[in-house]
Coordinates of C-alpha atoms and ligand atoms in Angstrom, one line a residue:
X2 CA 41.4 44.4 -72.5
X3 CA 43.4 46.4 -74.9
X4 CA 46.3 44.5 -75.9
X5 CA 49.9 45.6 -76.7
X6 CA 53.5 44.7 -76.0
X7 CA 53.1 45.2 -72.5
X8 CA 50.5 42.8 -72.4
X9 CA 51.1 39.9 -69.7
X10 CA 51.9 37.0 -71.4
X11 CA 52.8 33.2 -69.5
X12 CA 56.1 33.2 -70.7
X13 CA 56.6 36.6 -68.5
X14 CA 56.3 33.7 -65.6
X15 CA 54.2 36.3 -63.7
X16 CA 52.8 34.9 -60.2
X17 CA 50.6 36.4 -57.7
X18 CA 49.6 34.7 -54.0
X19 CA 46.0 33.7 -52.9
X20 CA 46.7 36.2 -50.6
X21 CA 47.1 38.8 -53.0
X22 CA 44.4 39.2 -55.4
X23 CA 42.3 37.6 -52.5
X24 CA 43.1 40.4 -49.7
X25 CA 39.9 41.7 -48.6
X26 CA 41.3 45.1 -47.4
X27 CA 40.9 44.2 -43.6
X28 CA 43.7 46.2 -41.6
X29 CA 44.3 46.7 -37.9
X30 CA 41.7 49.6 -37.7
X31 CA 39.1 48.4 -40.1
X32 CA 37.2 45.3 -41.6
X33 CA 36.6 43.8 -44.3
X34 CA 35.8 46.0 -47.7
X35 CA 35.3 43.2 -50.2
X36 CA 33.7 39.4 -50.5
X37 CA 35.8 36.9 -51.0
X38 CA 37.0 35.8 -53.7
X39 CA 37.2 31.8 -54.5
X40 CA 40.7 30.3 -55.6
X41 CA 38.8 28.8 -58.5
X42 CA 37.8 32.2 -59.8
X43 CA 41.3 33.6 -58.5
X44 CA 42.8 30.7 -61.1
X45 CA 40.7 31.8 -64.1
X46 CA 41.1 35.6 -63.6
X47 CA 44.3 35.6 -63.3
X48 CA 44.6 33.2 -66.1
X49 CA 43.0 35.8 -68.5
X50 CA 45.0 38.2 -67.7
X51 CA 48.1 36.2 -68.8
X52 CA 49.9 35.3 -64.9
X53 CA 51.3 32.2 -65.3
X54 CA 50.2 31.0 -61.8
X55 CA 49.7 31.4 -58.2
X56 CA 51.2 30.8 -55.0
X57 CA 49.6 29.7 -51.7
X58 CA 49.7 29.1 -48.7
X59 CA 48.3 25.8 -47.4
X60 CA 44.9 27.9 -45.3
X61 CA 44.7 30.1 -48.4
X62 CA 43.6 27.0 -49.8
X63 CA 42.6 24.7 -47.5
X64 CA 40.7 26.0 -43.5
X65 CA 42.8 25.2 -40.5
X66 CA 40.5 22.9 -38.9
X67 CA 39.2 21.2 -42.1
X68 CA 39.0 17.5 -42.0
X69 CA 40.8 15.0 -44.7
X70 CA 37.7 14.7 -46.7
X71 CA 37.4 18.5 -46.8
X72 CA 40.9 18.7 -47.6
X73 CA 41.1 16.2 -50.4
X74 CA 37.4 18.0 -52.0
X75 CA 38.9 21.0 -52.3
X76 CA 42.7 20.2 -53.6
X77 CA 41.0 18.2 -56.3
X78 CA 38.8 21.0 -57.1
X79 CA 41.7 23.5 -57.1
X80 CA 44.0 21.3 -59.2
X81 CA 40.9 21.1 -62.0
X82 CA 40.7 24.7 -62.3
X83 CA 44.8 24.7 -62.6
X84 CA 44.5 22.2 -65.4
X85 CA 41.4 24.1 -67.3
X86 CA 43.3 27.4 -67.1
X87 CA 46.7 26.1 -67.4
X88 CA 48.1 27.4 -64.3
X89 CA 51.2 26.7 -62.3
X90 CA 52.0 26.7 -58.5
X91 CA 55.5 27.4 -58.7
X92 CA 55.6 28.3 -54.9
X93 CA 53.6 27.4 -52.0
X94 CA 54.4 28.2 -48.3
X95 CA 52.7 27.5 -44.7
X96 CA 50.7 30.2 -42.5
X97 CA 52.8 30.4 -39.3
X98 CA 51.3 33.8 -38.0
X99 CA 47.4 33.9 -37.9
X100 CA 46.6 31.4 -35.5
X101 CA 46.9 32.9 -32.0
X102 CA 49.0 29.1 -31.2
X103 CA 51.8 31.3 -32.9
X104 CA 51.2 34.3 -30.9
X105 CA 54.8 34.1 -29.8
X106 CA 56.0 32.4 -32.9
X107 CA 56.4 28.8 -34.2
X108 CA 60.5 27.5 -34.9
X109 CA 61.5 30.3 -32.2
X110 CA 58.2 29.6 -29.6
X111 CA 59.5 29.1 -25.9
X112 CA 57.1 26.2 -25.9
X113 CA 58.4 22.7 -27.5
X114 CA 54.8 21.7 -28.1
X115 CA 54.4 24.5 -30.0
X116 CA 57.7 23.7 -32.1
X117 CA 56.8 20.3 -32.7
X118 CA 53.2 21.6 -34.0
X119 CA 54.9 23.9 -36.1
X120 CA 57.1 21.3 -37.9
X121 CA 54.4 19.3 -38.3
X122 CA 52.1 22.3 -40.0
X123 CA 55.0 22.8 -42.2
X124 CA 55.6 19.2 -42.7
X125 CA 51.8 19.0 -43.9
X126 CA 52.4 22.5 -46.1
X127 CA 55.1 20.8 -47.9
X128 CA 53.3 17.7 -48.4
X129 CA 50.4 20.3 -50.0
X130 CA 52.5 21.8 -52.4
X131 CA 54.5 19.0 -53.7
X132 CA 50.9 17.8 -54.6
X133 CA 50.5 21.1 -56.5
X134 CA 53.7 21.1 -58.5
X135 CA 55.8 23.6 -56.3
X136 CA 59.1 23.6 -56.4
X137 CA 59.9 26.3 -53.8
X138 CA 59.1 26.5 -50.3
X139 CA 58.6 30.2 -48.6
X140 CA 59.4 30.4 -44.8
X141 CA 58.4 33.9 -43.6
X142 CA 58.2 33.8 -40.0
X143 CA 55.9 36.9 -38.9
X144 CA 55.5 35.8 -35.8
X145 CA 59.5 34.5 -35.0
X146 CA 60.4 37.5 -32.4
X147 CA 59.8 39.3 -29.6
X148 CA 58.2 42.7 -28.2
X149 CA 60.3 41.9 -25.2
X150 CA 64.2 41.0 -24.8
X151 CA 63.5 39.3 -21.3
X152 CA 61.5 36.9 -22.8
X153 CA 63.7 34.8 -24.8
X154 CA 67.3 34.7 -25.7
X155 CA 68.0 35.7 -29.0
X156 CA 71.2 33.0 -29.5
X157 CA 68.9 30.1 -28.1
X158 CA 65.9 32.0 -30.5
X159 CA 68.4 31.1 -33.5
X160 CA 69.5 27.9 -32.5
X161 CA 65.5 26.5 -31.9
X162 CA 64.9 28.6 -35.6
X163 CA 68.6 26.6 -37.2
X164 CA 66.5 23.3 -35.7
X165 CA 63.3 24.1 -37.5
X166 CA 65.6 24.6 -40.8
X167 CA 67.4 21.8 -40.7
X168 CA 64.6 19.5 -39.5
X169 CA 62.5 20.1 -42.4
X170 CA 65.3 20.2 -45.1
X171 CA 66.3 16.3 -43.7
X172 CA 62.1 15.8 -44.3
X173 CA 62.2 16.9 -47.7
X174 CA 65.6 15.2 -48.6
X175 CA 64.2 12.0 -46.9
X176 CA 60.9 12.2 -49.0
X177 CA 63.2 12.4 -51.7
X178 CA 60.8 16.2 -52.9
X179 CA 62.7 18.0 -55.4
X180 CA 62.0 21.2 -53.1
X181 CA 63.9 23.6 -52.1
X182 CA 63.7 26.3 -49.4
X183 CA 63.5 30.6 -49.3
X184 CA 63.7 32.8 -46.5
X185 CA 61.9 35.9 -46.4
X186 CA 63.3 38.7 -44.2
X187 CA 61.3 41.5 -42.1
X188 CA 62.6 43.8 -39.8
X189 CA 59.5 44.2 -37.5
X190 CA 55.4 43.9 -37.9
X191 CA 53.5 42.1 -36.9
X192 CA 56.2 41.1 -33.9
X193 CA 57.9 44.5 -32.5
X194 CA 61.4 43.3 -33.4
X195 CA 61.4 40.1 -36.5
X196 CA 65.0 37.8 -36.1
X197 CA 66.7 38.0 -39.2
X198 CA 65.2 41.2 -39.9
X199 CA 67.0 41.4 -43.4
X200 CA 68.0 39.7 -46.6
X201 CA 71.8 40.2 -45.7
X202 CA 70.9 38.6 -41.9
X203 CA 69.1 35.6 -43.6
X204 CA 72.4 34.9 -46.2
X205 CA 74.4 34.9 -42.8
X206 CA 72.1 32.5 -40.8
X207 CA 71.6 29.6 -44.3
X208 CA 75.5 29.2 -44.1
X209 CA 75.0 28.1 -40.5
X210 CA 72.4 25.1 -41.6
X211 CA 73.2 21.3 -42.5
X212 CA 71.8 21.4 -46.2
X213 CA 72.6 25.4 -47.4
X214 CA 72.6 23.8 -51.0
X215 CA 68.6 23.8 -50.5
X216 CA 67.8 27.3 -48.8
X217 CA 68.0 30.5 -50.2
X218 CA 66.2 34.2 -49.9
X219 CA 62.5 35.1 -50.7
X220 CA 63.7 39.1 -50.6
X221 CA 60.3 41.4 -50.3
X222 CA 60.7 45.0 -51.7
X223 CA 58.5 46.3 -49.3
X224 CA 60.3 44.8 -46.3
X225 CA 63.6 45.8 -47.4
X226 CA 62.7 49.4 -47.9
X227 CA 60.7 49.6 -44.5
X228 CA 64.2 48.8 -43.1
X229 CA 65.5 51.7 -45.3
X230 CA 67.8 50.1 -47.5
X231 CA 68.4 49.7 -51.2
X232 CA 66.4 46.8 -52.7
X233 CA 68.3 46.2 -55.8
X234 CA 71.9 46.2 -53.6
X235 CA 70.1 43.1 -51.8
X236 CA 69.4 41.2 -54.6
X237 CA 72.4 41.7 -56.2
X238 CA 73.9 40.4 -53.0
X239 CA 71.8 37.1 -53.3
X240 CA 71.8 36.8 -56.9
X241 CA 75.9 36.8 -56.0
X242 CA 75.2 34.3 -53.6
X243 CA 73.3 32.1 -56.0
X244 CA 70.6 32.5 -52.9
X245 CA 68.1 33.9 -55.1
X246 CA 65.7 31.3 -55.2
X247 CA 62.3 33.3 -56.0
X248 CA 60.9 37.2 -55.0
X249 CA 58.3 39.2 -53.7
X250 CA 57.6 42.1 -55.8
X251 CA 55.3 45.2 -54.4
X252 CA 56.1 48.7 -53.2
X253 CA 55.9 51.0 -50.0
X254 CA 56.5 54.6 -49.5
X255 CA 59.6 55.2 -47.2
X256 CA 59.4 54.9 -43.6
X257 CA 56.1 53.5 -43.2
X258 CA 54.2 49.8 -41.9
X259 CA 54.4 47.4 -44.7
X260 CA 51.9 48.8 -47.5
X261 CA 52.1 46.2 -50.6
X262 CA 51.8 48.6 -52.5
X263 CA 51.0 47.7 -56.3
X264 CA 54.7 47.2 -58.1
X265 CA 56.1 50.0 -59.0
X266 CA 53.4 52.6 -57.7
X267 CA 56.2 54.6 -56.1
X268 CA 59.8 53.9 -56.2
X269 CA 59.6 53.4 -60.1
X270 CA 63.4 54.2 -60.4
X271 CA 64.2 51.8 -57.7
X272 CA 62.4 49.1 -59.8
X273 CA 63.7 50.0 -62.9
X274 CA 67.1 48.8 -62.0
X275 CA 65.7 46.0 -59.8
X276 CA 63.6 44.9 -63.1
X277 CA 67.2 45.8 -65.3
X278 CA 69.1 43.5 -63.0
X279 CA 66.7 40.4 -62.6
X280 CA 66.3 40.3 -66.5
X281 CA 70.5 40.8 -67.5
X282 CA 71.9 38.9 -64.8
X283 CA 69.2 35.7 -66.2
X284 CA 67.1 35.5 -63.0
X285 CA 65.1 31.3 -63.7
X286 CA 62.4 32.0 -61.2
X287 CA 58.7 33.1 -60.9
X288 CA 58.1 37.4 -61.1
X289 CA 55.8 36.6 -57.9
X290 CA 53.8 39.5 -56.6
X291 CA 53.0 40.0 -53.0
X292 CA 50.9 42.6 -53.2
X293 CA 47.2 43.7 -53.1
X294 CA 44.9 46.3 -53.8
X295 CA 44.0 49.5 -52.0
X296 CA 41.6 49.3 -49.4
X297 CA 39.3 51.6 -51.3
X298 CA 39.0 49.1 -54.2
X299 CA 36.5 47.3 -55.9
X300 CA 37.0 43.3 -57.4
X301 CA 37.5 45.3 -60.6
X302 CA 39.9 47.5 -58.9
X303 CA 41.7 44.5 -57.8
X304 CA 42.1 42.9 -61.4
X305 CA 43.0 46.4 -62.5
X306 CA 45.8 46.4 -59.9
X307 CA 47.2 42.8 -60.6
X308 CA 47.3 44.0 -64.6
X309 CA 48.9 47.4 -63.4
X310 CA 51.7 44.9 -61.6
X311 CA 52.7 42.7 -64.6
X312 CA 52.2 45.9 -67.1
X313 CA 54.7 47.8 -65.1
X314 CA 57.3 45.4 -64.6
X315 CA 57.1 45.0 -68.8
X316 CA 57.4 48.3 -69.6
X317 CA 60.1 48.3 -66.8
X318 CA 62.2 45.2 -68.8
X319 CA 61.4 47.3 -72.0
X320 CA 63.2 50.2 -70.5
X321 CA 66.1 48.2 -69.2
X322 CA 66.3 46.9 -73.3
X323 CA 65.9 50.8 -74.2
X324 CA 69.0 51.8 -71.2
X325 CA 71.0 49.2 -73.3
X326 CA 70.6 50.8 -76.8
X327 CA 70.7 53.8 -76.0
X328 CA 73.6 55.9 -77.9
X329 CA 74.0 58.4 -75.2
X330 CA 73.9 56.8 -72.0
X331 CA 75.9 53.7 -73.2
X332 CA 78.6 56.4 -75.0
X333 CA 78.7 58.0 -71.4
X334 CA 79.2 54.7 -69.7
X335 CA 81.8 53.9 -71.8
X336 CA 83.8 57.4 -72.0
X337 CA 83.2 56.9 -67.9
X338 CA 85.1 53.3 -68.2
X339 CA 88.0 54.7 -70.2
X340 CA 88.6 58.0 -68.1
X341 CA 88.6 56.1 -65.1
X342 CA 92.3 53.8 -66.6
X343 CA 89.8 50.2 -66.7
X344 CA 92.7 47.6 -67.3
X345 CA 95.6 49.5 -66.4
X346 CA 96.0 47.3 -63.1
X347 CA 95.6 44.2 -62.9
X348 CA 93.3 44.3 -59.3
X349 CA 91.0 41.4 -60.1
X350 CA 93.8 38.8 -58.7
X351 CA 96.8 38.9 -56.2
X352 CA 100.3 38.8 -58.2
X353 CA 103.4 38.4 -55.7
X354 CA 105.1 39.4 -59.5
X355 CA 103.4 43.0 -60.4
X356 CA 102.5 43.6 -56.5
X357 CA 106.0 45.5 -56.3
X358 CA 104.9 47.7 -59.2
X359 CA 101.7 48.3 -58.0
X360 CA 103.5 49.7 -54.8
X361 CA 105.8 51.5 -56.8
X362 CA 103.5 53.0 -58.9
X363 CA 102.8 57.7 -59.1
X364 CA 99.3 58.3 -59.0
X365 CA 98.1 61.6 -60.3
X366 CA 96.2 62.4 -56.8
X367 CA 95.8 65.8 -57.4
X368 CA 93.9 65.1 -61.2
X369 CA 92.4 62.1 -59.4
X370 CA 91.0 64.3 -56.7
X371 CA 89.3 67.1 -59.2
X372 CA 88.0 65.1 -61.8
X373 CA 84.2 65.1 -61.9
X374 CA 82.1 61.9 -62.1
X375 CA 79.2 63.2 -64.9
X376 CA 76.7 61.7 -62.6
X377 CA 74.6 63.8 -62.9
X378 CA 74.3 64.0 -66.4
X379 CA 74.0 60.4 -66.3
X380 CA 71.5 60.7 -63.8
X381 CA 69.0 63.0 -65.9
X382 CA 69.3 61.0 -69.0
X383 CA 67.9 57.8 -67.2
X384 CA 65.6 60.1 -65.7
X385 CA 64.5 61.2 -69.1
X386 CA 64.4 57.1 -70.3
X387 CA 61.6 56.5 -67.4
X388 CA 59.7 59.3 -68.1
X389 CA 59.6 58.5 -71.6
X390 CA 61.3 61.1 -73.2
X391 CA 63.8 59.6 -74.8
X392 CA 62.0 57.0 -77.4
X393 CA 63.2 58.9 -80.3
X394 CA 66.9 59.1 -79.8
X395 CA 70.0 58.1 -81.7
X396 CA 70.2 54.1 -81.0
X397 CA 72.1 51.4 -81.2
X398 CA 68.7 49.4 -81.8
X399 CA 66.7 50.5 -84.8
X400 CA 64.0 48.2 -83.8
X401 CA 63.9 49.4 -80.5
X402 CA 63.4 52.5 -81.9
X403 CA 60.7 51.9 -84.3
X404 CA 58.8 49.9 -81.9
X405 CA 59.0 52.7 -79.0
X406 CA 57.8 55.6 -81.2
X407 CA 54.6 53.4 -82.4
Ligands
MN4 MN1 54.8 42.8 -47.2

């Protein structure tokens, strides 16, 4: 591997699921393309690449129908290859959609025997990755909706999913599991219509539970864009929130079923200022990809795309440091600020004593109404930035500079 700053390195706190690198290309119209991978030899890989760990969920790991011995073998094998490659599990989550028991889903199932098994899966899931060191808990619930509207109501739907919630956040405060909870939002697929189809719909549901201090969002890129809205508006929304607990980074071409695409691949200005926001506004958490490779891949076309993943998101977060020191764009910004009166009203606070002057005050509409916004100018020289253009400009950053011309 040639190395250079773009490198992944453990202190990038990249993450990748079982799931990911371990996806054998099997889709609805086709099988298998690859073996399987073991998550021993997932551990070291990704270890040599420089990820900083991996994320499961508990039958990534451990079958479905595998006995306590079987269980307790392979944990203990998968915890040795964590040590000898010095790998975290920051995340781990439970499989609540595979199992045809879940066929018409687990917290939101009509059937209260098939509720009680899911809290108890979960329960078990939990238990699982509190033995691996996780910290975060994923609840995406593929299989929590409906192809039908007869078939359940969707206000008793939420109240048996609020149950679920709250039920396992009293387990995990009761265990005393330093644990907390993220929601991952999907607007349809596998299920025709998925409740809380959306970031925004999940932050509205968490203030609803008993213990909101423990749940926040797992936003996906892919499943945010496949309900055709802006990505980095969502986070910014949770990150406002202080809901941002951990993410799923990938990528999908608009308007299609939910790719994974490698990160980055297509919407790379998208993810500029997704990977721009996550690094300035001091995201803590894992850079988790859930993602995998194309069907028409190899193994080593699979470790080529989890390299591609991290690699993109640095030189993304290099570009973001670029945006910042750049003379031009940040002269723009600024002459943008100024023309536009910043600080000439006071509108961040309510003031009984200037709100008569506010009132009172001419506005210029007809200047107001003519003057242009330099978008686009601003537009092209970010587009220039990405496409790597710009590396030899005026800057603010002399290092910068040097080390983006070498
Ligand atoms: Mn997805």
């Amino acid at each position: 591997m040639n190395r250079d700053q773009f490198t992944p390195k453990k202190e990038d706190r990249f993450t990748f699921g079982l799931w990911t690198v371990g996806n054998r290309g099997r889709d609805p119209f086709g099988d298998a393309v690859r073996p399987p991978i073991s998550p021993v030899s997932i551990v070291k890989k990704l270890s040599e690449l420089g990820a900083y760990g991996v994320n499961l969920h508990d039958n990534d790991l451990v079958p479905f129908d595998a006995t306590n011995a079987e269980r307790e073998k392979i944990v203990r094998e998968f915890k040795t290859a964590l040590k000898d490659y010095d790998m975290q599990v920051p995340m781990a989550t439970v499989n609540l959609f595979f199992h045809p028991i879940f066929k018409d889903g687990g917290f939101t199932s009509n059937d209260p025997r098939v509720r009680a098994f899911t809290l108890q899966k979960t329960m078990r899931a939990i238990d699982l990755g509190v033995d691996l060191g996780a910290k975060i808990f994923v609840l995406w619930g593929g299989r929590e909706g409906i192809e039908v509207d007869a078939s359940k109501c969707a206000l008793e739907a939420l109240k048996h999913y609020r149950e679920g919630i709250n039920y396992l956040t009293e387990y995990v405060k009761d265990q005393k599991y330093d644990m907390k909870f993220a929601l991952e939002a999907k607007p349809n697929e596998p299920r025709g219509d998925i409740y809380l189809p959306t970031t925004g719909h999940m932050l509205g549901f968490i203030a609803t539970l008993d213990h909101p201090e423990i749940v926040g969002v797992n936003p996906e890129v892919a499943h945010e864009q496949m309900s055709g809205l802006n990505f980095y508006h969502g986070i910014a929304q949770a990150i406002d929130a202080k809901k941002l607990f951990h993410i799923d980074l990938n990528d999908q071409k608009p308007g299609r079923y939910d790719q994974d695409l490698r990160f980055g691949s297509e919407s790379l200005k998208p993810m500029f200022f997704l990977v721009k926001l996550l690094e300035e506004s001091g995201y803590q958490g894992s850079r988790h990809f859930d993602a995998h490779a194309y069907r028409t891949e190899d193994e080593e076309g699979v470790w080529n795309f989890a390299l591609g993943c991290m690699r993109t998101y640095n030189i993304l977060k290099y570009k973001a440091k670029q945006f910042a020191a750049d003379k031009e764009i940040q002269d723009l910004l600024q002459e943008l600020a100024t023309e536009r009166g910043k600080d000439q009203y006071k509108l961040d606070k309510y003031d009984r004593n200037t709100v008569g002057k506010l009132k009172e005050a001419q506005f210029d509409i007809d200047a107001l109404s003519k003057q242009g916004a330099k978008y686009e100018q601003l537009d092209q020289l970010v587009n220039e930035l990405i496409l790597g253009v710009r590396t030899r400009v005026a800057s603010k950053d002399e290092n910068l500079v040097a080390a983006a011309s070498r």
